[in-house]
XYZ file of C-alpha atoms in Angstrom:
750
model
C -47.439 68.920 -53.593
C -48.014 66.533 -50.744
C -46.614 67.836 -47.441
C -44.948 64.534 -46.710
C -43.077 64.659 -50.016
C -41.974 68.271 -49.351
C -40.590 67.276 -45.965
C -38.682 64.335 -47.504
C -37.155 66.514 -50.202
C -36.174 69.121 -47.608
C -34.324 66.481 -45.636
C -32.424 65.337 -48.717
C -31.463 68.914 -49.595
C -30.205 69.503 -46.040
C -28.117 66.347 -46.198
C -26.575 67.407 -49.529
C -25.779 70.818 -48.089
C -23.998 69.336 -45.118
C -21.976 67.030 -47.373
C -20.937 69.953 -49.608
C -19.911 71.926 -46.545
C -17.720 69.041 -45.351
C -16.121 68.680 -48.783
C -15.317 72.350 -48.858
C -13.977 72.224 -45.363
C -11.727 69.341 -46.377
C -10.006 71.685 -48.817
C -9.279 74.077 -45.948
C -6.115 73.779 -43.873
C -7.056 71.604 -40.808
C -5.202 71.134 -37.548
C -5.994 68.901 -34.584
C -6.168 71.400 -31.743
C -4.799 70.160 -28.430
C -7.355 69.599 -25.714
C -6.829 71.515 -22.534
C -7.546 69.613 -19.311
C -9.393 66.345 -18.843
C -12.660 65.964 -20.626
C -13.997 62.716 -19.301
C -16.841 60.926 -21.054
C -16.855 63.442 -23.956
C -16.241 62.414 -27.548
C -12.998 63.630 -29.109
C -13.380 66.665 -31.447
C -11.608 68.074 -34.459
C -11.250 71.903 -34.447
C -10.498 74.370 -37.242
C -7.693 76.823 -36.896
C -8.695 79.350 -34.254
C -11.977 80.846 -35.203
C -12.969 77.770 -37.243
C -16.042 75.534 -36.930
C -15.969 72.541 -34.541
C -17.456 69.202 -35.662
C -17.736 65.922 -33.691
C -15.225 63.179 -34.647
C -17.236 60.626 -36.629
C -15.096 57.684 -35.279
C -16.612 55.477 -32.487
C -15.564 56.244 -28.928
C -13.149 53.498 -27.686
C -14.085 51.896 -24.351
C -11.910 52.751 -21.364
C -9.095 50.170 -20.733
C -10.007 47.450 -18.208
C -8.378 47.574 -14.786
C -5.265 45.370 -14.486
C -6.046 41.721 -13.626
C -5.087 40.613 -10.116
C -2.171 38.135 -9.936
C -3.317 34.518 -10.229
C -4.258 32.585 -7.090
C -4.571 28.805 -6.868
C -6.125 26.423 -4.393
C -3.658 24.897 -1.917
C -3.401 21.102 -1.708
C -3.961 19.499 1.694
C -3.735 16.076 3.354
C -3.105 14.530 6.771
C 0.289 13.027 7.586
C 1.401 11.557 10.902
C -1.229 10.988 13.580
C -0.783 10.669 17.331
C -3.225 10.662 20.204
C -2.808 14.420 20.678
C -1.755 15.829 17.295
C -2.261 15.702 13.544
C 0.271 16.672 10.915
C -1.046 18.882 8.094
C 0.781 18.277 4.815
C 0.043 20.906 2.182
C 1.064 22.438 -1.144
C 1.352 26.165 -1.857
C 0.312 26.418 -5.508
C 0.592 30.207 -5.903
C 3.307 32.788 -5.343
C 0.779 35.637 -5.079
C -0.629 34.942 -1.625
C 0.846 36.621 1.434
C 0.044 33.900 3.937
C -2.534 31.164 4.606
C -5.130 30.682 7.310
C -5.560 27.173 8.684
C -9.057 26.358 9.930
C -10.100 23.357 12.008
C -13.368 21.877 13.166
C -13.961 19.108 15.676
C -16.468 16.464 14.672
C -19.589 18.099 13.282
C -18.858 21.498 14.844
C -18.035 24.818 13.204
C -14.692 25.797 11.721
C -12.367 27.895 13.879
C -9.163 29.687 12.919
C -6.074 27.826 14.149
C -3.536 30.338 12.871
C -1.318 31.387 9.989
C 0.848 28.948 8.073
C 3.462 30.475 5.821
C 5.526 29.013 3.016
C 8.575 29.996 1.008
C 6.765 30.155 -2.297
C 5.321 27.561 -4.604
C 6.008 23.994 -3.537
C 4.686 20.873 -1.812
C 5.686 19.018 1.308
C 4.902 21.937 3.631
C 4.136 20.635 7.102
C 2.395 22.001 10.166
C 1.517 20.116 13.353
C -1.736 20.851 15.140
C -1.378 19.787 18.775
C -3.312 19.661 22.038
C -6.047 17.586 20.436
C -8.290 14.990 22.058
C -7.515 11.312 21.428
C -9.706 9.146 19.210
C -11.540 12.194 17.826
C -12.306 13.378 14.296
C -10.941 16.739 13.124
C -11.308 18.422 9.722
C -9.073 21.082 8.162
C -9.204 23.646 5.369
C -6.688 26.245 4.155
C -7.591 29.741 2.872
C -5.050 31.855 0.957
C -4.707 35.443 2.155
C -3.843 38.452 -0.044
C -4.271 42.157 0.625
C -5.285 41.214 4.169
C -8.354 39.329 2.903
C -9.184 35.613 2.676
C -10.050 34.400 -0.801
C -12.765 31.813 -0.232
C -13.007 30.947 -3.927
C -9.464 29.598 -3.660
C -9.837 27.645 -0.418
C -8.395 24.135 -0.312
C -10.505 21.016 -0.205
C -11.502 19.705 3.212
C -9.548 16.828 4.709
C -10.301 14.989 7.935
C -8.682 12.457 10.238
C -9.153 10.733 13.571
C -6.450 11.128 16.173
C -5.140 7.854 17.556
C -6.105 6.386 20.889
C -4.065 7.633 23.826
C -2.910 4.041 24.457
C -3.105 2.230 21.090
C -4.452 -1.319 21.221
C -3.043 -3.619 18.553
C -5.202 -5.912 16.421
C -4.081 -9.199 14.932
C -7.505 -10.628 14.119
C -10.896 -9.076 13.348
C -14.126 -11.012 12.750
C -17.720 -10.055 12.026
C -20.625 -12.213 13.157
C -23.813 -11.817 11.111
C -27.098 -13.166 12.490
C -29.620 -13.671 9.692
C -33.313 -13.243 10.541
C -35.428 -16.397 10.614
C -38.170 -15.334 8.174
C -38.852 -17.517 5.145
C -37.204 -15.177 2.641
C -34.686 -13.466 4.931
C -31.587 -15.372 3.734
C -29.439 -14.512 0.725
C -26.804 -15.849 -1.631
C -25.521 -12.321 -2.381
C -22.097 -11.064 -1.343
C -21.987 -8.718 1.651
C -19.268 -6.115 2.093
C -18.044 -5.065 5.538
C -16.091 -1.806 6.018
C -14.415 -0.845 9.304
C -13.537 2.725 8.325
C -14.128 5.167 5.478
C -14.038 3.869 1.946
C -11.023 4.765 -0.170
C -11.384 8.159 -1.883
C -12.177 8.284 -5.566
C -11.460 10.860 -8.242
C -13.287 14.179 -7.887
C -15.361 13.085 -4.905
C -17.468 15.825 -3.334
C -17.010 14.939 0.335
C -13.847 15.165 2.487
C -11.264 12.389 2.683
C -11.219 10.930 6.214
C -8.188 9.069 7.546
C -7.832 6.208 8.216
C -9.613 4.874 5.156
C -9.665 1.979 2.711
C -10.701 -1.013 4.811
C -13.359 -3.312 3.383
C -13.897 -7.067 2.995
C -16.224 -9.087 0.786
C -17.494 -11.936 2.945
C -17.478 -14.667 0.314
C -17.171 -18.196 1.658
C -17.837 -21.726 0.493
C -21.519 -22.495 -0.020
C -22.264 -18.793 -0.282
C -25.716 -19.028 1.333
C -26.710 -17.183 4.461
C -29.774 -19.177 5.303
C -32.613 -17.843 7.424
C -31.798 -18.207 11.106
C -28.077 -18.845 10.509
C -25.221 -17.230 12.418
C -22.087 -16.841 10.286
C -18.687 -15.583 11.350
C -16.206 -14.136 8.850
C -12.566 -13.090 9.146
C -11.977 -9.531 7.956
C -9.066 -8.010 6.091
C -6.876 -5.752 8.223
C -5.740 -3.412 5.445
C -5.424 0.136 6.907
C -6.238 -1.308 10.362
C -3.293 -1.474 12.789
C -5.034 -0.748 16.072
C -8.546 -0.473 17.487
C -8.621 3.294 16.973
C -8.441 2.699 13.217
C -11.921 1.133 13.355
C -14.119 4.197 13.032
C -17.406 2.537 12.036
C -19.038 -0.692 10.851
C -20.806 -0.399 7.494
C -22.546 -3.163 5.539
C -23.691 -3.149 1.930
C -24.895 -5.945 -0.321
C -24.393 -6.809 -3.979
C -27.109 -8.609 -5.937
C -30.864 -8.813 -6.231
C -31.886 -10.873 -3.169
C -33.682 -9.372 -0.242
C -31.831 -9.918 3.002
C -32.812 -9.202 6.596
C -30.243 -8.985 9.393
C -31.209 -9.716 12.995
C -27.956 -8.553 14.526
C -24.183 -8.399 14.347
C -21.122 -8.598 16.587
C -17.511 -7.486 16.141
C -14.730 -9.612 17.592
C -11.172 -8.362 18.049
C -8.442 -10.929 18.696
C -11.177 -13.444 19.466
C -12.963 -11.227 22.029
C -16.388 -9.659 21.414
C -16.074 -5.876 21.738
C -19.385 -4.767 20.221
C -22.809 -6.277 19.551
C -26.103 -4.912 18.246
C -29.503 -6.467 17.624
C -32.106 -5.060 15.213
C -35.831 -5.157 15.871
C -37.347 -5.434 13.379
C -34.569 -6.956 11.324
C -32.577 -4.597 9.117
C -33.730 -5.102 5.510
C -31.551 -4.775 2.408
C -33.834 -4.897 -0.634
C -31.971 -2.926 -3.339
C -30.932 -4.612 -6.568
C -27.798 -4.476 -8.704
C -24.240 -3.302 -8.069
C -23.027 -0.436 -5.876
C -25.927 -0.634 -3.469
C -26.103 1.828 -0.632
C -25.167 0.939 2.928
C -28.001 -0.775 4.787
C -26.262 -0.940 8.188
C -23.988 1.765 9.593
C -22.681 1.760 13.164
C -21.014 5.152 13.797
C -17.877 5.896 15.765
C -19.807 7.233 18.758
C -21.891 4.066 19.152
C -18.834 1.815 19.003
C -17.075 3.846 21.709
C -20.187 3.793 23.895
C -19.872 0.009 24.235
C -18.413 -0.979 27.607
C -16.835 -4.051 26.022
C -15.044 -1.808 23.522
C -13.740 0.572 26.186
C -12.571 -2.150 28.550
C -10.829 -4.472 26.127
C -7.057 -4.672 26.585
C -5.081 -6.990 24.289
C -2.212 -8.605 26.156
C -0.234 -11.622 25.054
C 1.820 -11.456 28.255
C -0.436 -10.873 31.243
C 2.014 -11.542 34.100
C 5.357 -9.968 33.276
C 7.086 -11.087 36.443
C 6.107 -14.699 35.834
C 7.247 -14.447 32.210
C 10.679 -13.179 33.250
C 10.929 -15.934 35.816
C 10.124 -18.589 33.226
C 12.917 -17.429 30.942
C 15.344 -16.913 33.831
C 14.780 -20.550 34.802
C 15.793 -21.612 31.298
C 12.276 -22.619 30.220
C 10.553 -21.756 26.932
C 7.868 -19.072 27.236
C 4.856 -19.814 25.014
C 3.255 -16.599 23.722
C 0.472 -17.511 21.301
C -0.818 -20.603 19.570
C -2.467 -20.233 16.156
C -4.474 -23.388 15.619
C -4.708 -25.105 12.271
C -8.439 -24.360 12.197
C -7.892 -20.659 12.883
C -5.280 -20.524 10.148
C -7.695 -22.139 7.677
C -10.505 -19.746 8.662
C -8.310 -16.718 8.218
C -7.046 -17.868 4.827
C -10.646 -18.564 3.791
C -11.614 -14.986 4.654
C -8.628 -13.569 2.764
C -9.255 -15.691 -0.337
C -13.005 -15.076 -0.234
C -12.322 -11.355 -0.398
C -9.687 -11.756 -3.142
C -11.804 -13.842 -5.532
C -14.749 -11.446 -5.401
C -13.170 -9.551 -8.302
C -11.913 -12.673 -10.119
C -13.737 -15.199 -12.345
C -13.497 -17.670 -9.456
C -15.685 -19.047 -6.728
C -15.522 -21.811 -4.160
C -15.854 -25.131 -5.921
C -16.245 -28.831 -5.232
C -14.595 -29.936 -2.021
C -11.827 -32.496 -2.578
C -10.998 -33.051 1.089
C -12.648 -32.499 4.461
C -12.582 -28.687 4.000
C -12.426 -26.142 1.194
C -9.234 -24.741 2.736
C -6.727 -27.245 4.087
C -3.462 -26.493 5.875
C -0.791 -29.202 6.150
C 2.617 -29.026 7.833
C 5.637 -29.250 5.515
C 8.430 -28.502 7.991
C 9.052 -26.555 11.186
C 8.515 -23.205 9.420
C 6.147 -24.046 6.571
C 2.467 -24.853 6.107
C 1.090 -25.962 2.732
C -2.365 -24.576 1.887
C -4.770 -26.023 -0.694
C -7.883 -24.170 -1.935
C -10.763 -25.900 -3.726
C -12.098 -23.388 -6.250
C -13.713 -23.367 -9.664
C -13.575 -20.932 -12.550
C -16.768 -19.197 -13.652
C -17.376 -20.127 -17.303
C -20.185 -18.805 -19.489
C -22.386 -21.388 -21.225
C -20.261 -24.271 -19.952
C -19.733 -26.243 -16.751
C -17.447 -24.484 -14.293
C -14.001 -26.164 -14.458
C -12.217 -26.999 -11.216
C -9.294 -24.756 -10.242
C -7.198 -25.763 -7.232
C -4.745 -23.178 -5.930
C -1.857 -24.242 -3.720
C 0.833 -22.273 -1.932
C 3.103 -22.397 1.093
C 2.960 -20.112 4.111
C 6.411 -19.628 5.630
C 6.508 -18.313 9.209
C 9.513 -16.377 10.510
C 10.009 -14.570 13.790
C 13.288 -12.861 14.666
C 14.761 -9.907 16.509
C 15.465 -6.487 15.079
C 19.071 -5.582 14.438
C 19.354 -3.772 17.780
C 17.283 -6.428 19.589
C 14.781 -3.780 20.655
C 11.853 -5.299 18.797
C 10.530 -8.394 17.058
C 9.853 -9.004 13.390
C 7.068 -11.497 12.688
C 6.720 -12.253 9.018
C 4.642 -14.630 6.920
C 5.357 -14.963 3.227
C 3.931 -17.074 0.442
C 5.978 -19.342 -1.802
C 5.463 -22.008 -4.460
C 2.190 -20.500 -5.638
C 0.682 -23.014 -8.059
C -2.545 -23.564 -9.974
C -3.835 -27.037 -10.749
C -6.621 -27.479 -13.283
C -8.442 -30.223 -15.161
C -7.101 -31.180 -18.567
C -9.441 -29.189 -20.801
C -8.048 -26.340 -22.878
C -10.585 -23.952 -21.382
C -9.378 -24.776 -17.894
C -5.727 -24.402 -18.827
C -6.484 -21.004 -20.296
C -8.252 -19.915 -17.133
C -5.396 -21.254 -15.045
C -3.056 -18.843 -16.771
C -4.986 -16.014 -15.140
C -3.696 -17.115 -11.738
C -0.015 -17.899 -12.302
C 2.790 -17.386 -9.831
C 3.145 -13.761 -10.869
C -0.542 -12.910 -10.504
C -1.842 -10.214 -8.210
C -3.884 -12.882 -6.403
C -0.711 -14.254 -4.815
C 0.462 -10.782 -3.841
C -2.954 -9.964 -2.381
C -2.927 -13.135 -0.249
C 0.600 -12.518 1.017
C -0.121 -8.878 1.862
C -3.371 -9.728 3.659
C -1.755 -12.526 5.669
C 1.079 -10.194 6.690
C -1.387 -7.467 7.697
C -3.234 -9.938 9.858
C -0.352 -11.441 11.784
C 2.485 -8.900 11.967
C 0.927 -6.833 14.832
C 1.371 -9.843 17.146
C 5.039 -8.996 17.577
C 4.195 -5.535 18.892
C 2.369 -7.076 21.845
C 5.275 -9.163 23.126
C 6.491 -6.694 25.745
C 7.445 -7.121 29.378
C 6.485 -3.838 30.978
C 3.818 -1.187 30.606
C 5.871 1.352 28.675
C 7.137 -1.166 26.131
C 10.801 -0.532 26.981
C 11.609 -4.201 27.535
C 10.924 -6.594 24.692
C 11.353 -10.302 24.354
C 14.623 -10.033 22.431
C 16.309 -8.864 25.632
C 15.481 -12.203 27.241
C 15.704 -14.784 24.473
C 15.143 -15.546 20.813
C 11.615 -15.475 19.348
C 10.654 -18.619 17.447
C 7.695 -19.505 15.205
C 7.323 -23.276 15.105
C 4.895 -25.263 12.955
C 4.038 -28.316 15.017
C 3.060 -31.805 13.881
C -0.685 -31.022 13.980
C -0.102 -27.912 11.790
C -0.685 -25.538 14.695
C 1.750 -22.607 14.780
C 3.315 -21.942 18.189
C 4.961 -18.579 18.877
C 7.438 -18.723 21.741
C 10.475 -17.103 23.339
C 13.423 -19.464 23.755
C 15.759 -18.345 26.589
C 19.444 -17.677 25.978
C 21.237 -20.921 26.726
C 24.469 -19.219 27.797
C 23.219 -15.921 29.110
C 22.125 -12.892 27.127
C 24.308 -11.847 24.173
C 24.635 -8.295 25.470
C 24.321 -7.000 29.013
C 23.987 -3.296 28.283
C 20.320 -3.194 27.162
C 19.304 -5.305 30.150
C 20.580 -2.735 32.597
C 17.913 -0.337 31.310
C 15.066 -2.814 31.778
C 13.365 -3.034 35.211
C 13.608 -6.481 36.812
C 15.980 -7.960 34.265
C 19.155 -7.361 36.257
C 17.769 -9.364 39.163
C 16.241 -12.046 36.955
C 19.499 -12.851 35.165
C 22.002 -11.804 37.812
C 23.670 -9.306 35.468
C 26.308 -6.963 36.864
C 25.844 -3.532 35.334
C 28.481 -1.579 37.315
C 31.772 -1.334 35.477
C 30.329 -3.177 32.498
C 32.516 -2.942 29.450
C 29.621 -2.001 27.230
C 28.292 -5.480 26.720
C 29.079 -5.526 23.067
C 29.510 -9.278 23.120
C 31.401 -11.147 20.455
C 30.427 -11.953 16.935
C 30.234 -15.590 15.879
C 33.226 -16.957 14.059
C 32.973 -16.292 10.333
C 31.682 -19.202 8.349
C 33.798 -20.301 5.399
C 32.961 -18.751 2.065
C 30.564 -21.076 0.181
C 31.269 -22.489 -3.232
C 30.495 -20.026 -6.014
C 28.312 -22.301 -8.117
C 24.668 -22.892 -7.172
C 21.884 -24.808 -8.877
C 19.313 -23.095 -11.130
C 15.798 -24.338 -10.532
C 14.058 -21.524 -12.343
C 15.087 -18.424 -14.274
C 12.593 -16.298 -16.165
C 12.985 -12.793 -17.585
C 10.082 -10.864 -19.137
C 10.411 -7.737 -21.270
C 7.776 -5.531 -22.891
C 6.997 -5.998 -26.586
C 3.296 -5.113 -26.571
C 2.190 -1.788 -28.099
C 3.908 1.291 -26.729
C 7.160 0.123 -25.123
C 7.149 0.398 -21.339
C 10.328 -0.860 -19.618
C 8.571 -0.780 -16.246
C 6.843 -4.004 -17.289
C 10.099 -5.955 -17.121
C 10.054 -8.792 -14.600
C 12.484 -11.334 -13.237
C 12.282 -14.429 -11.057
C 15.112 -16.763 -10.054
C 14.969 -19.782 -7.752
C 17.528 -22.223 -6.465
C 15.860 -25.009 -4.491
C 17.617 -27.562 -2.351
C 16.517 -31.202 -2.506
C 18.138 -34.472 -1.442
C 18.522 -35.501 -5.078
C 19.732 -32.101 -6.271
C 21.491 -29.965 -3.634
C 21.423 -26.244 -4.293
C 25.014 -25.615 -3.233
C 23.926 -22.738 -0.954
C 25.436 -22.333 2.515
C 24.023 -19.378 4.413
C 26.546 -17.085 6.130
C 26.272 -16.792 9.900
C 24.837 -13.844 11.765
C 27.408 -11.141 12.296
C 29.890 -12.526 9.767
C 31.312 -10.702 6.769
C 28.630 -12.408 4.665
C 25.748 -11.087 6.793
C 23.949 -8.551 4.499
C 22.232 -6.721 7.372
C 23.547 -3.567 9.024
C 25.009 -5.735 11.795
C 27.149 -7.764 9.428
C 30.897 -7.548 9.981
C 31.326 -5.864 6.586
C 28.483 -3.380 7.086
C 26.031 -5.443 5.046
C 24.395 -4.876 1.696
C 24.425 -6.964 -1.472
C 24.846 -6.728 -5.259
C 22.970 -8.620 -7.937
C 24.493 -8.928 -11.416
C 22.451 -10.397 -14.292
C 24.322 -10.901 -17.549
C 24.563 -12.746 -20.824
C 27.280 -15.397 -20.896
C 29.845 -14.378 -23.510
C 28.025 -11.098 -24.149
C 29.139 -7.504 -24.433
C 29.636 -5.047 -21.546
C 26.214 -3.637 -22.393
C 24.624 -7.069 -21.750
C 24.792 -6.552 -17.986
C 22.398 -5.216 -15.336
C 23.592 -4.464 -11.812
C 21.341 -3.766 -8.811
C 22.580 -2.627 -5.402
C 20.601 -4.081 -2.460
C 21.298 -1.775 0.528
C 21.789 -3.118 4.032
C 18.833 -1.184 5.438
C 16.353 -3.375 3.566
C 17.819 -6.685 4.798
C 16.818 -8.451 7.975
C 17.581 -11.754 9.597
C 15.415 -14.881 9.559
C 15.609 -17.891 11.836
C 18.275 -18.038 14.524
C 22.007 -18.391 14.964
C 21.932 -22.157 14.390
C 19.729 -21.897 11.300
C 20.398 -18.449 9.833
C 18.542 -16.890 6.949
C 18.061 -13.452 5.421
C 15.257 -11.517 3.736
C 15.517 -8.445 1.494
C 12.262 -6.603 0.853
C 11.672 -3.424 -1.154
C 8.037 -3.839 -2.227
C 7.695 -0.267 -3.520
C 10.896 -0.332 -5.568
C 12.469 2.573 -3.667
C 16.039 1.290 -4.037
C 15.730 -0.429 -7.412
C 13.831 -3.053 -9.382
C 14.405 -6.000 -6.994
C 11.481 -6.345 -4.603
C 12.426 -9.520 -2.754
C 15.422 -11.767 -2.038
C 15.055 -14.659 0.379
C 17.867 -16.941 1.564
C 16.777 -19.701 3.926
C 17.234 -23.456 4.374
C 19.708 -23.604 1.451
C 17.084 -22.092 -0.875
C 17.320 -18.790 -2.744
C 14.474 -16.757 -4.276
C 14.865 -13.461 -6.192
C 11.975 -11.431 -7.636
C 11.875 -8.062 -9.304
C 9.995 -5.727 -11.619
C 11.052 -2.442 -13.169
C 12.839 -0.598 -15.936
C 16.349 -1.225 -14.565
C 16.134 -5.001 -14.916
C 18.028 -6.784 -17.676
C 16.832 -5.841 -21.184
C 16.051 -8.565 -23.730
C 16.370 -6.166 -26.672
C 19.477 -7.974 -28.045
C 17.788 -11.368 -28.364
C 18.512 -14.235 -28.493
C 20.513 -14.484 -25.268
C 21.522 -18.138 -25.532
C 22.765 -18.510 -21.956
C 22.239 -16.236 -18.961
C 23.997 -16.034 -15.621
C 23.347 -14.348 -12.305
C 25.824 -13.456 -9.577
C 24.670 -12.514 -6.062
C 27.208 -11.094 -3.624
C 25.951 -10.628 -0.076
C 28.090 -8.973 2.526
C 31.715 -8.962 1.446
C 32.755 -12.608 1.197
C 29.743 -14.625 0.020
C 29.172 -14.934 -3.708
C 26.815 -17.268 -5.518
C 26.692 -17.819 -9.243
C 24.171 -19.694 -11.408
C 23.723 -20.192 -15.143
C 20.873 -21.299 -17.402
C 20.655 -22.154 -21.093
C 17.501 -20.999 -22.878
C 14.754 -23.566 -23.280
C 14.011 -24.654 -26.829
C 11.537 -22.630 -28.867
C 11.943 -19.185 -30.369
C 9.364 -17.649 -28.026
C 11.385 -18.718 -24.957
C 14.444 -16.725 -26.045
C 13.067 -13.581 -27.651
C 12.783 -9.855 -27.068
C 9.740 -10.576 -24.882
C 10.819 -13.608 -22.846
C 13.745 -15.689 -21.645
C 13.013 -19.015 -19.939
C 16.039 -20.897 -18.668
C 16.494 -24.625 -18.285
C 17.033 -26.017 -14.786
C 20.738 -26.720 -14.431
C 23.289 -27.974 -11.956
C 25.755 -25.634 -10.292
C 28.405 -24.493 -12.768
C 31.928 -25.704 -12.177
C 33.194 -22.162 -12.610
C 31.322 -18.918 -12.772
C 31.368 -17.387 -16.274
C 33.096 -13.989 -16.330
C 30.951 -10.893 -16.316
C 31.295 -9.148 -19.712
C 33.910 -6.431 -19.410
C 35.930 -8.348 -16.777
C 38.594 -11.002 -17.087
C 39.865 -14.100 -15.334
C 37.384 -16.214 -13.422
C 34.739 -13.514 -13.546
C 35.370 -11.760 -10.262
C 34.010 -8.300 -11.070
C 35.814 -5.326 -9.615
C 34.138 -3.137 -7.033
C 34.340 -0.205 -9.433
C 32.435 -2.215 -12.010
C 29.831 -3.552 -9.599
C 29.259 -0.114 -8.126
C 28.107 1.267 -11.464
C 24.399 2.076 -11.575
C 22.203 -0.385 -13.405
C 21.042 2.289 -15.807
C 24.599 2.743 -17.123
C 24.962 -0.948 -17.821
C 21.516 -1.776 -19.196
């Protein structure tokens, strides 16, 4: 027999023998003998009764159990809060309860990180704050947080980096910023493309890989009429002041271009408040030759180069240069002129604001109807009417003309405690005029009174002008402001120039006490401070309560009926305008009276707005409380007015209430506004109570057409003042709602 076959048969016989042995053994009494002592890394065994045969356990050896997982860590959140010239506030979130402490690291500029110290928290939560002090002014610092556990830093769970510039040691306010671009004179150096100018870091975007640097978010698209930057031209553009309050907030100058043209820049200059603070020439010219959107920056002037400019370092904005002379002017009973904003400057600034706004809209500058594309015309002593000549961008058709008009209303007044000045510009009567074609009318709907374009213009105008008030001081430490000498006034003159002035008190200051703390004022006004009774002054005599009924010029309520219901889309606008032919019926309460809604009102201020369905049920009511802290005064004692502003909706759905010159405007947006779910409404009414003794009431019947009185929309007819105010549902008599009723939250009544 073949040897290979013999070997194979032998193996089979051996295997059978082993199997028979196991079968026989299975019929024997078995016992699992206990193992004595640890036997690491050895397979478990089965043993016969003492003296028996030992065989390996045929089952697989289980792996050893894994070590217990460490408790979960999580990356802390981090951002920068308040900034001063010598400190930065670190705002952070502790996202894990398993760390023992945290290490805060800091680096200055492009240097290396150094440990600042430990920052502890009380467990998981946000809003933790730590202040890092003894820093250098106008300098960039970056921060990062490392969680610590078992006395070790866990770098894999470090926070993101965040950076910020400290403020200047003596902040310098900005109320106007301009960029001058000098185009090279070569044949093809000009461009029709839009150019973007940024004065600090661009706003952060989702999941960006580089640190957020505060301040950030400033940029302007320099889009103006004509559009062309021809070879050899020098063009000057007004810049948006969003996120720019003072010169220290300008951390760089960066330019990028959008489009396919080549463009070559010979030089640029930056002007602050009309004064050149930085200039740079390029030789050869700086070329931008990329194509398409989101092009990279082709000019970048860093922070260090800006600060190296002598003009930058030496510039000091001052609206009042000679304080002694200013005090003397007011003490003599003369008006002190502070600043004059010319009609041309106003038009240039509006052109820059609108040019930036329409970059993202289907609009561009159009055919000029008058001497300029932007025209400002005086309406009254506080108001300028602005007209813009634009056109809509239409595909495969001529561009239809779109003219946008609005009013700019200037107000300057004192704070409640007369320690500062409020300078405010708001827009009103936003209107779109278009040619008669259906296409144009459709496009006009994109830019209605409620559009974001109006809000963008108003916000940008306010950003540009409000810092002026902070410069009207009479000594170096800012302790003495104009309101301690007279009343600030913004006057639109006959030529449409806007003059900002301080008008002296005709019968002495209203309160002596603050003047005693202001150097030079006691002598200037001859005030006796010794034995003074506190100088509280007297409040004006209360004005009589006005008639309840006021005229309805406009009432519109919008509710959400598109797709998934979202009550936050509700909107409201109400207007009562005063004209010679149709008086509004509004009489403003005087400053300091029981009807004054500010904190200084005799009743403590505040207001209530009630919107309700005439003849409806108690559920057909929405009430909004307008707290005193959000009201401020407009005008002066002889022509009083009031403004309520809550743009972020902190205290409710009403963002704005304005009472001035016998006109009333109310605007709001939010879930707590009146619901149109129980349509049709038929007739609506509003009641506004300001202070404690001034109540106005207006009514409006729905306009004809099912759409105008539906679950999505209510549009009221203009109507005269009602003879009597309809009662609020759930009340009786003439409709005077009880305080208990009016104090209910809007959510309970909606």
